[in-house]
Structures are given as structure tokens and as C-alpha cells.
Amino acid sequence: MTETQVDIRNENEGTAVEAGSKATERFTASGKLSELNVPKERVSLLAGALIKAANDIVVEHEVTYEEFNALKAWLIKVGTDGEWPLFLDVWLEHTVEDVNSQERPGTKGTIEGPYYVPGSPELATPATVLMRDGEEGTPLRFTGQFTDTNGKALQNAQVEIWHADAAGFYSQYAPGLPEWLFRATVKADDQGRFEINTMRPAPYQIPTDGACGQLIEAAGWHAWRPAHIHIKVSAPGYQPVTQQLYFPGDPHNADDIASAVKPELMLDPKPRTDGGAGEDVVYNYVLAKEGETK
Ligand code: DHB
Ligand code: FE
């Protein structure tokens, strides 16, 4: 499609290849790659350990040539569908996040996933994220406050928020959605307080028509993530936190395909009592100073 053509497709008409290639393009363009510098000793150690683990599986489970060729075909398809970010973020990132946040005090993090886009519109608190006229779903008023690990209010803190719509689709990855739908950067006030008005997102199924979906189907697994709101919080001089927040009662909280749910990340929404529509939810952030450890 050229830039002057308008994408009139519905969000349901997107494909895994489309979402996957966008996730791949964004990762490649993100600047994360230009900073990479893994020393030879670590490459040898880690690549060696990975290769050994794979060889051990072949021996332990007496892998056949048919299975070896199925693996080759599937790995090729992960690449052609652009699904390496999806695959790694679903089945590996949770452990990388755990290992790397063990020593950080304060609010818990979890995986970033493949759909973060930097540079979302900056809004002052109280903020309302971009929605369409008549947006479907349950309105959610999300408030909270930033403090340091001693309980002192933080200044210049911000909340980046991104989540799916009530049908489970992300802007910039599914067709037909406004560019910054349900994506914003909200600046907290000088007491570290913020208010964000949005909608409850729906549970989300990772794309089922690409390589990752093919694996899920072939293995008899399911493709669901519980409904979640993605968050990145930061304040100058403090360690940023990337996390997701979840809703009690979601059937997939207990079997998230991406293993990214933690009890500390569960929200407790309540019906609004001030006459406003929808629900109120409070979640406070405790950030650790740069270099601060448990
Ligand atoms: C995927 C999607 C998500 O929204 C998420 O939070 C994690 C992973 C995925 O499609 O891989
Ligand atoms: Fe997500």
C-alpha cells in the first residue's frame, strides 16, 4: 500500500505476517541493535549452552529425521512470517525479565512484549488516551502516585501506557485503527500523582495464522494472554520499570501463554461511585534510585 492509499480494512482483517513483520521492523529500527556488544566469551558460553541443550533433547527424546525436518521448516517460517519477536517475547522474555530484575527494589516489572511504540502523544494529568467516537468497552479511570523506596513523592515521573482495544487489537499492528489509539505518555504532577482515563482492554490471542500459531495448533496448546495494560514508568535519576497490569477473574491469568502474570500486578477495579461511567482503579509506583539494590 502506498502512503496516499487509505487502509479501509477492519482490524479483524490483519494477518500474522503483517503484525509479525511490523514487530520485526520496529525491533530492527529501535536502536536496541546499535547498542549491542556481547563479548566473545559470553557468545561462546551462551551459544554453546544453547546448542548443547538442543543436542541433549535430541538424545533424550530420540528425535527422528521427520521431526528434525519439521523443526527446520518451522524455524524458516518463523523468519519469513517475521515472528521472531513474537516467539521470543512469548516463550523466553519472562525469564530474562525475572533474572534481570531480581535485585531491583520497588514495583515489580514483567515483559515488554512485541507491541511497544516509543514516542506516544504526551498528555498532562488528568489525561484521556486517544479513543474513537463511541469506543466499545468499559471505561477505566486509572490513578496512582509515584514515590521513592522511602515513601517520598517523586517529581517529573511519567507513565507510558499501551494496550489492546475491547476486541483485542493493538494500534499500529492491526489495520484500520487510529495510529495512537490506546497509546499515551502521561506526565504526573509535582506530587507524582497521575490520572489516566481509558477503556478496559480485552483478552488477547497471539496471532494464530503465522508460525507461532502453527506451533500452538500442532502442540494442542492455546494462544491466549489474559487482558492486560502495558506500562513503562520512569523518572529522572530512577530505574525505569516495564510491566503489565491484569484484571482479577480473567480465565487466562493462570495459564498466560507468555507466563508474564505476577500476583503483584493484579488490579482491583471497583465500580465508580462519583456518578462517572465504568470503573476506578488505583495502582501506585515505587521506583528505586539508579544503582539502588535490595
Ligand atoms: C505478544 C503480544 C502481547 O500483547 C504481549 O503482551 C506479549 C506477547 C505476542 O503476540 O507475542
Ligand atoms: Fe500485550
mmCIF file of N, CA, C and O in Angstrom, residues 87-140:
data_model
loop_
_atom_site.group_PDB
_atom_site.id
_atom_site.type_symbol
_atom_site.label_atom_id
_atom_site.label_comp_id
_atom_site.label_asym_id
_atom_site.label_seq_id
_atom_site.Cartn_x
_atom_site.Cartn_y
_atom_site.Cartn_z
ATOM 1 N N PHE A 87 7.780 -14.790 19.012
ATOM 2 C CA PHE A 87 8.193 -16.067 19.596
ATOM 3 C C PHE A 87 9.036 -15.847 20.860
ATOM 4 O O PHE A 87 8.776 -16.423 21.912
ATOM 5 N N LEU A 88 10.038 -14.976 20.756
ATOM 6 C CA LEU A 88 10.952 -14.760 21.890
ATOM 7 C C LEU A 88 10.256 -14.050 23.044
ATOM 8 O O LEU A 88 10.511 -14.348 24.215
ATOM 9 N N ASP A 89 9.340 -13.107 22.713
ATOM 10 C CA ASP A 89 8.665 -12.367 23.783
ATOM 11 C C ASP A 89 7.642 -13.237 24.504
ATOM 12 O O ASP A 89 7.350 -13.016 25.682
ATOM 13 N N VAL A 90 7.086 -14.217 23.824
ATOM 14 C CA VAL A 90 6.103 -15.097 24.461
ATOM 15 C C VAL A 90 6.781 -16.192 25.284
ATOM 16 O O VAL A 90 6.371 -16.477 26.401
ATOM 17 N N TRP A 91 7.845 -16.799 24.714
ATOM 18 C CA TRP A 91 8.364 -18.020 25.358
ATOM 19 C C TRP A 91 9.699 -17.856 26.078
ATOM 20 O O TRP A 91 10.171 -18.777 26.713
ATOM 21 N N LEU A 92 10.308 -16.683 25.992
ATOM 22 C CA LEU A 92 11.611 -16.530 26.650
ATOM 23 C C LEU A 92 11.755 -15.262 27.483
ATOM 24 O O LEU A 92 12.443 -15.262 28.510
ATOM 25 N N GLU A 93 11.088 -14.156 27.049
ATOM 26 C CA GLU A 93 11.355 -12.872 27.716
ATOM 27 C C GLU A 93 11.055 -12.919 29.211
ATOM 28 O O GLU A 93 11.751 -12.284 30.008
ATOM 29 N N HIS A 94 10.029 -13.679 29.632
ATOM 30 C CA HIS A 94 9.657 -13.672 31.055
ATOM 31 C C HIS A 94 10.817 -14.088 31.941
ATOM 32 O O HIS A 94 11.021 -13.530 33.026
ATOM 33 N N THR A 95 11.609 -15.034 31.487
ATOM 34 C CA THR A 95 12.743 -15.484 32.305
ATOM 35 C C THR A 95 13.870 -14.450 32.281
ATOM 36 O O THR A 95 14.517 -14.198 33.300
ATOM 37 N N VAL A 96 14.092 -13.824 31.129
ATOM 38 C CA VAL A 96 15.110 -12.771 31.032
ATOM 39 C C VAL A 96 14.728 -11.619 31.981
ATOM 40 O O VAL A 96 15.571 -11.086 32.713
ATOM 41 N N GLU A 97 13.445 -11.277 32.002
ATOM 42 C CA GLU A 97 12.974 -10.188 32.871
ATOM 43 C C GLU A 97 13.169 -10.565 34.342
ATOM 44 O O GLU A 97 13.669 -9.761 35.129
ATOM 45 N N ASP A 98 12.796 -11.779 34.719
ATOM 46 C CA ASP A 98 12.969 -12.232 36.119
ATOM 47 C C ASP A 98 14.426 -12.127 36.550
ATOM 48 O O ASP A 98 14.729 -11.556 37.595
ATOM 49 N N VAL A 99 15.310 -12.686 35.735
ATOM 50 C CA VAL A 99 16.728 -12.730 36.087
ATOM 51 C C VAL A 99 17.294 -11.312 36.239
ATOM 52 O O VAL A 99 18.089 -11.044 37.133
ATOM 53 N N ASN A 100 16.835 -10.396 35.386
ATOM 54 C CA ASN A 100 17.414 -9.053 35.375
ATOM 55 C C ASN A 100 16.767 -8.070 36.337
ATOM 56 O O ASN A 100 17.250 -6.946 36.479
ATOM 57 N N SER A 101 15.662 -8.465 37.011
ATOM 58 C CA SER A 101 15.018 -7.525 37.937
ATOM 59 C C SER A 101 15.079 -8.003 39.373
ATOM 60 O O SER A 101 14.534 -7.346 40.271
ATOM 61 N N GLN A 102 15.769 -9.121 39.601
ATOM 62 C CA GLN A 102 15.816 -9.713 40.948
ATOM 63 C C GLN A 102 16.309 -8.750 42.020
ATOM 64 O O GLN A 102 15.854 -8.790 43.151
ATOM 65 N N GLU A 103 17.270 -7.902 41.684
ATOM 66 C CA GLU A 103 17.906 -7.042 42.691
ATOM 67 C C GLU A 103 17.298 -5.647 42.759
ATOM 68 O O GLU A 103 17.757 -4.814 43.525
ATOM 69 N N ARG A 104 16.295 -5.364 41.929
ATOM 70 C CA ARG A 104 15.707 -4.024 41.915
ATOM 71 C C ARG A 104 14.562 -3.933 42.921
ATOM 72 O O ARG A 104 13.577 -4.652 42.801
ATOM 73 N N PRO A 105 14.662 -3.026 43.934
ATOM 74 C CA PRO A 105 13.540 -2.874 44.861
ATOM 75 C C PRO A 105 12.398 -2.115 44.189
ATOM 76 O O PRO A 105 12.574 -1.534 43.120
ATOM 77 N N GLY A 106 11.243 -2.103 44.859
ATOM 78 C CA GLY A 106 10.114 -1.314 44.352
ATOM 79 C C GLY A 106 9.167 -2.133 43.494
ATOM 80 O O GLY A 106 9.148 -3.360 43.553
ATOM 81 N N THR A 107 8.405 -1.411 42.669
ATOM 82 C CA THR A 107 7.327 -2.022 41.885
ATOM 83 C C THR A 107 7.854 -3.094 40.941
ATOM 84 O O THR A 107 8.886 -2.917 40.286
ATOM 85 N N LYS A 108 7.122 -4.193 40.873
ATOM 86 C CA LYS A 108 7.500 -5.323 40.013
ATOM 87 C C LYS A 108 7.316 -5.007 38.535
ATOM 88 O O LYS A 108 6.396 -4.284 38.153
ATOM 89 N N GLY A 109 8.158 -5.608 37.735
ATOM 90 C CA GLY A 109 8.031 -5.498 36.290
ATOM 91 C C GLY A 109 7.575 -6.814 35.689
ATOM 92 O O GLY A 109 7.404 -7.811 36.391
ATOM 93 N N THR A 110 7.354 -6.787 34.395
ATOM 94 C CA THR A 110 7.165 -8.025 33.632
ATOM 95 C C THR A 110 7.536 -7.727 32.180
ATOM 96 O O THR A 110 8.123 -6.673 31.902
ATOM 97 N N ILE A 111 7.216 -8.619 31.254
ATOM 98 C CA ILE A 111 7.722 -8.486 29.880
ATOM 99 C C ILE A 111 7.166 -7.251 29.156
ATOM 100 O O ILE A 111 6.058 -6.816 29.430
ATOM 101 N N GLU A 112 7.969 -6.743 28.237
ATOM 102 C CA GLU A 112 7.532 -5.627 27.383
ATOM 103 C C GLU A 112 6.631 -6.136 26.252
ATOM 104 O O GLU A 112 5.685 -5.468 25.852
ATOM 105 N N GLY A 113 6.939 -7.325 25.719
ATOM 106 C CA GLY A 113 6.176 -7.839 24.576
ATOM 107 C C GLY A 113 6.563 -7.127 23.299
ATOM 108 O O GLY A 113 7.394 -6.207 23.306
ATOM 109 N N PRO A 114 5.978 -7.519 22.170
ATOM 110 C CA PRO A 114 6.429 -7.007 20.868
ATOM 111 C C PRO A 114 5.775 -5.695 20.407
ATOM 112 O O PRO A 114 6.151 -5.172 19.372
ATOM 113 N N TYR A 115 4.805 -5.132 21.160
ATOM 114 C CA TYR A 115 3.978 -4.069 20.591
ATOM 115 C C TYR A 115 4.181 -2.681 21.180
ATOM 116 O O TYR A 115 3.362 -1.785 20.979
ATOM 117 N N TYR A 116 5.296 -2.472 21.897
ATOM 118 C CA TYR A 116 5.608 -1.126 22.400
ATOM 119 C C TYR A 116 6.017 -0.232 21.238
ATOM 120 O O TYR A 116 6.732 -0.661 20.346
ATOM 121 N N VAL A 117 5.528 1.012 21.247
ATOM 122 C CA VAL A 117 5.987 2.006 20.276
ATOM 123 C C VAL A 117 6.424 3.239 21.059
ATOM 124 O O VAL A 117 5.611 3.823 21.785
ATOM 125 N N PRO A 118 7.694 3.652 20.967
ATOM 126 C CA PRO A 118 8.116 4.856 21.686
ATOM 127 C C PRO A 118 7.505 6.107 21.060
ATOM 128 O O PRO A 118 7.038 6.069 19.919
ATOM 129 N N GLY A 119 7.503 7.196 21.824
ATOM 130 C CA GLY A 119 7.088 8.485 21.264
ATOM 131 C C GLY A 119 5.586 8.664 21.181
ATOM 132 O O GLY A 119 5.096 9.405 20.315
ATOM 133 N N SER A 120 4.815 8.036 22.066
ATOM 134 C CA SER A 120 3.358 8.236 22.023
ATOM 135 C C SER A 120 3.028 9.657 22.488
ATOM 136 O O SER A 120 3.826 10.293 23.165
ATOM 137 N N PRO A 121 1.830 10.187 22.129
ATOM 138 C CA PRO A 121 1.479 11.575 22.455
ATOM 139 C C PRO A 121 1.605 11.860 23.956
ATOM 140 O O PRO A 121 1.146 11.073 24.777
ATOM 141 N N GLU A 122 2.231 13.004 24.268
ATOM 142 C CA GLU A 122 2.417 13.399 25.671
ATOM 143 C C GLU A 122 1.183 14.117 26.175
ATOM 144 O O GLU A 122 0.702 15.059 25.528
ATOM 145 N N LEU A 123 0.674 13.702 27.314
ATOM 146 C CA LEU A 123 -0.531 14.294 27.896
ATOM 147 C C LEU A 123 -0.243 14.660 29.345
ATOM 148 O O LEU A 123 0.480 13.939 30.036
ATOM 149 N N ALA A 124 -0.833 15.779 29.807
ATOM 150 C CA ALA A 124 -0.712 16.147 31.218
ATOM 151 C C ALA A 124 -1.813 15.428 31.993
ATOM 152 O O ALA A 124 -2.869 15.109 31.437
ATOM 153 N N THR A 125 -1.547 15.181 33.276
ATOM 154 C CA THR A 125 -2.588 14.590 34.108
ATOM 155 C C THR A 125 -3.589 15.668 34.534
ATOM 156 O O THR A 125 -3.156 16.808 34.751
ATOM 157 N N PRO A 126 -4.886 15.406 34.625
ATOM 158 C CA PRO A 126 -5.598 14.173 34.287
ATOM 159 C C PRO A 126 -5.698 14.005 32.765
ATOM 160 O O PRO A 126 -6.021 14.962 32.064
ATOM 161 N N ALA A 127 -5.432 12.793 32.280
ATOM 162 C CA ALA A 127 -5.328 12.552 30.839
ATOM 163 C C ALA A 127 -6.397 11.581 30.364
ATOM 164 O O ALA A 127 -6.820 10.700 31.117
ATOM 165 N N THR A 128 -6.799 11.762 29.114
ATOM 166 C CA THR A 128 -7.671 10.779 28.455
ATOM 167 C C THR A 128 -6.941 10.311 27.202
ATOM 168 O O THR A 128 -6.565 11.133 26.365
ATOM 169 N N VAL A 129 -6.710 9.004 27.099
ATOM 170 C CA VAL A 129 -5.986 8.487 25.937
ATOM 171 C C VAL A 129 -6.867 8.612 24.697
ATOM 172 O O VAL A 129 -8.085 8.754 24.809
ATOM 173 N N LEU A 130 -6.241 8.528 23.513
ATOM 174 C CA LEU A 130 -6.997 8.657 22.268
ATOM 175 C C LEU A 130 -7.945 7.474 22.093
ATOM 176 O O LEU A 130 -7.529 6.318 22.192
ATOM 177 N N MET A 131 -9.220 7.779 21.858
ATOM 178 C CA MET A 131 -10.238 6.757 21.586
ATOM 179 C C MET A 131 -11.057 7.203 20.388
ATOM 180 O O MET A 131 -11.065 8.383 20.048
ATOM 181 N N ARG A 132 -11.786 6.241 19.778
ATOM 182 C CA ARG A 132 -12.683 6.582 18.672
ATOM 183 C C ARG A 132 -14.031 7.031 19.236
ATOM 184 O O ARG A 132 -14.345 6.740 20.390
ATOM 185 N N ASP A 133 -14.817 7.728 18.410
ATOM 186 C CA ASP A 133 -16.175 8.084 18.849
ATOM 187 C C ASP A 133 -16.925 6.793 19.160
ATOM 188 O O ASP A 133 -16.864 5.852 18.379
ATOM 189 N N GLY A 134 -17.606 6.746 20.265
ATOM 190 C CA GLY A 134 -18.400 5.565 20.624
ATOM 191 C C GLY A 134 -17.566 4.338 20.908
ATOM 192 O O GLY A 134 -18.014 3.213 20.700
ATOM 193 N N GLU A 135 -16.323 4.537 21.356
ATOM 194 C CA GLU A 135 -15.415 3.415 21.629
ATOM 195 C C GLU A 135 -16.110 2.364 22.504
ATOM 196 O O GLU A 135 -16.703 2.687 23.528
ATOM 197 N N GLU A 136 -16.004 1.093 22.096
ATOM 198 C CA GLU A 136 -16.625 -0.010 22.840
ATOM 199 C C GLU A 136 -15.832 -0.298 24.110
ATOM 200 O O GLU A 136 -14.629 -0.099 24.135
ATOM 201 N N GLY A 137 -16.521 -0.803 25.118
ATOM 202 C CA GLY A 137 -15.808 -1.302 26.291
ATOM 203 C C GLY A 137 -16.211 -0.609 27.570
ATOM 204 O O GLY A 137 -17.068 0.268 27.589
ATOM 205 N N THR A 138 -15.555 -1.006 28.660
ATOM 206 C CA THR A 138 -15.821 -0.448 29.983
ATOM 207 C C THR A 138 -14.813 0.654 30.267
ATOM 208 O O THR A 138 -13.608 0.380 30.309
ATOM 209 N N PRO A 139 -15.288 1.904 30.494
ATOM 210 C CA PRO A 139 -14.334 2.969 30.824
ATOM 211 C C PRO A 139 -13.585 2.648 32.113
ATOM 212 O O PRO A 139 -14.151 2.071 33.046
ATOM 213 N N LEU A 140 -12.316 3.009 32.131
ATOM 214 C CA LEU A 140 -11.466 2.721 33.285
ATOM 215 C C LEU A 140 -10.733 4.008 33.657
ATOM 216 O O LEU A 140 -10.045 4.594 32.815
#
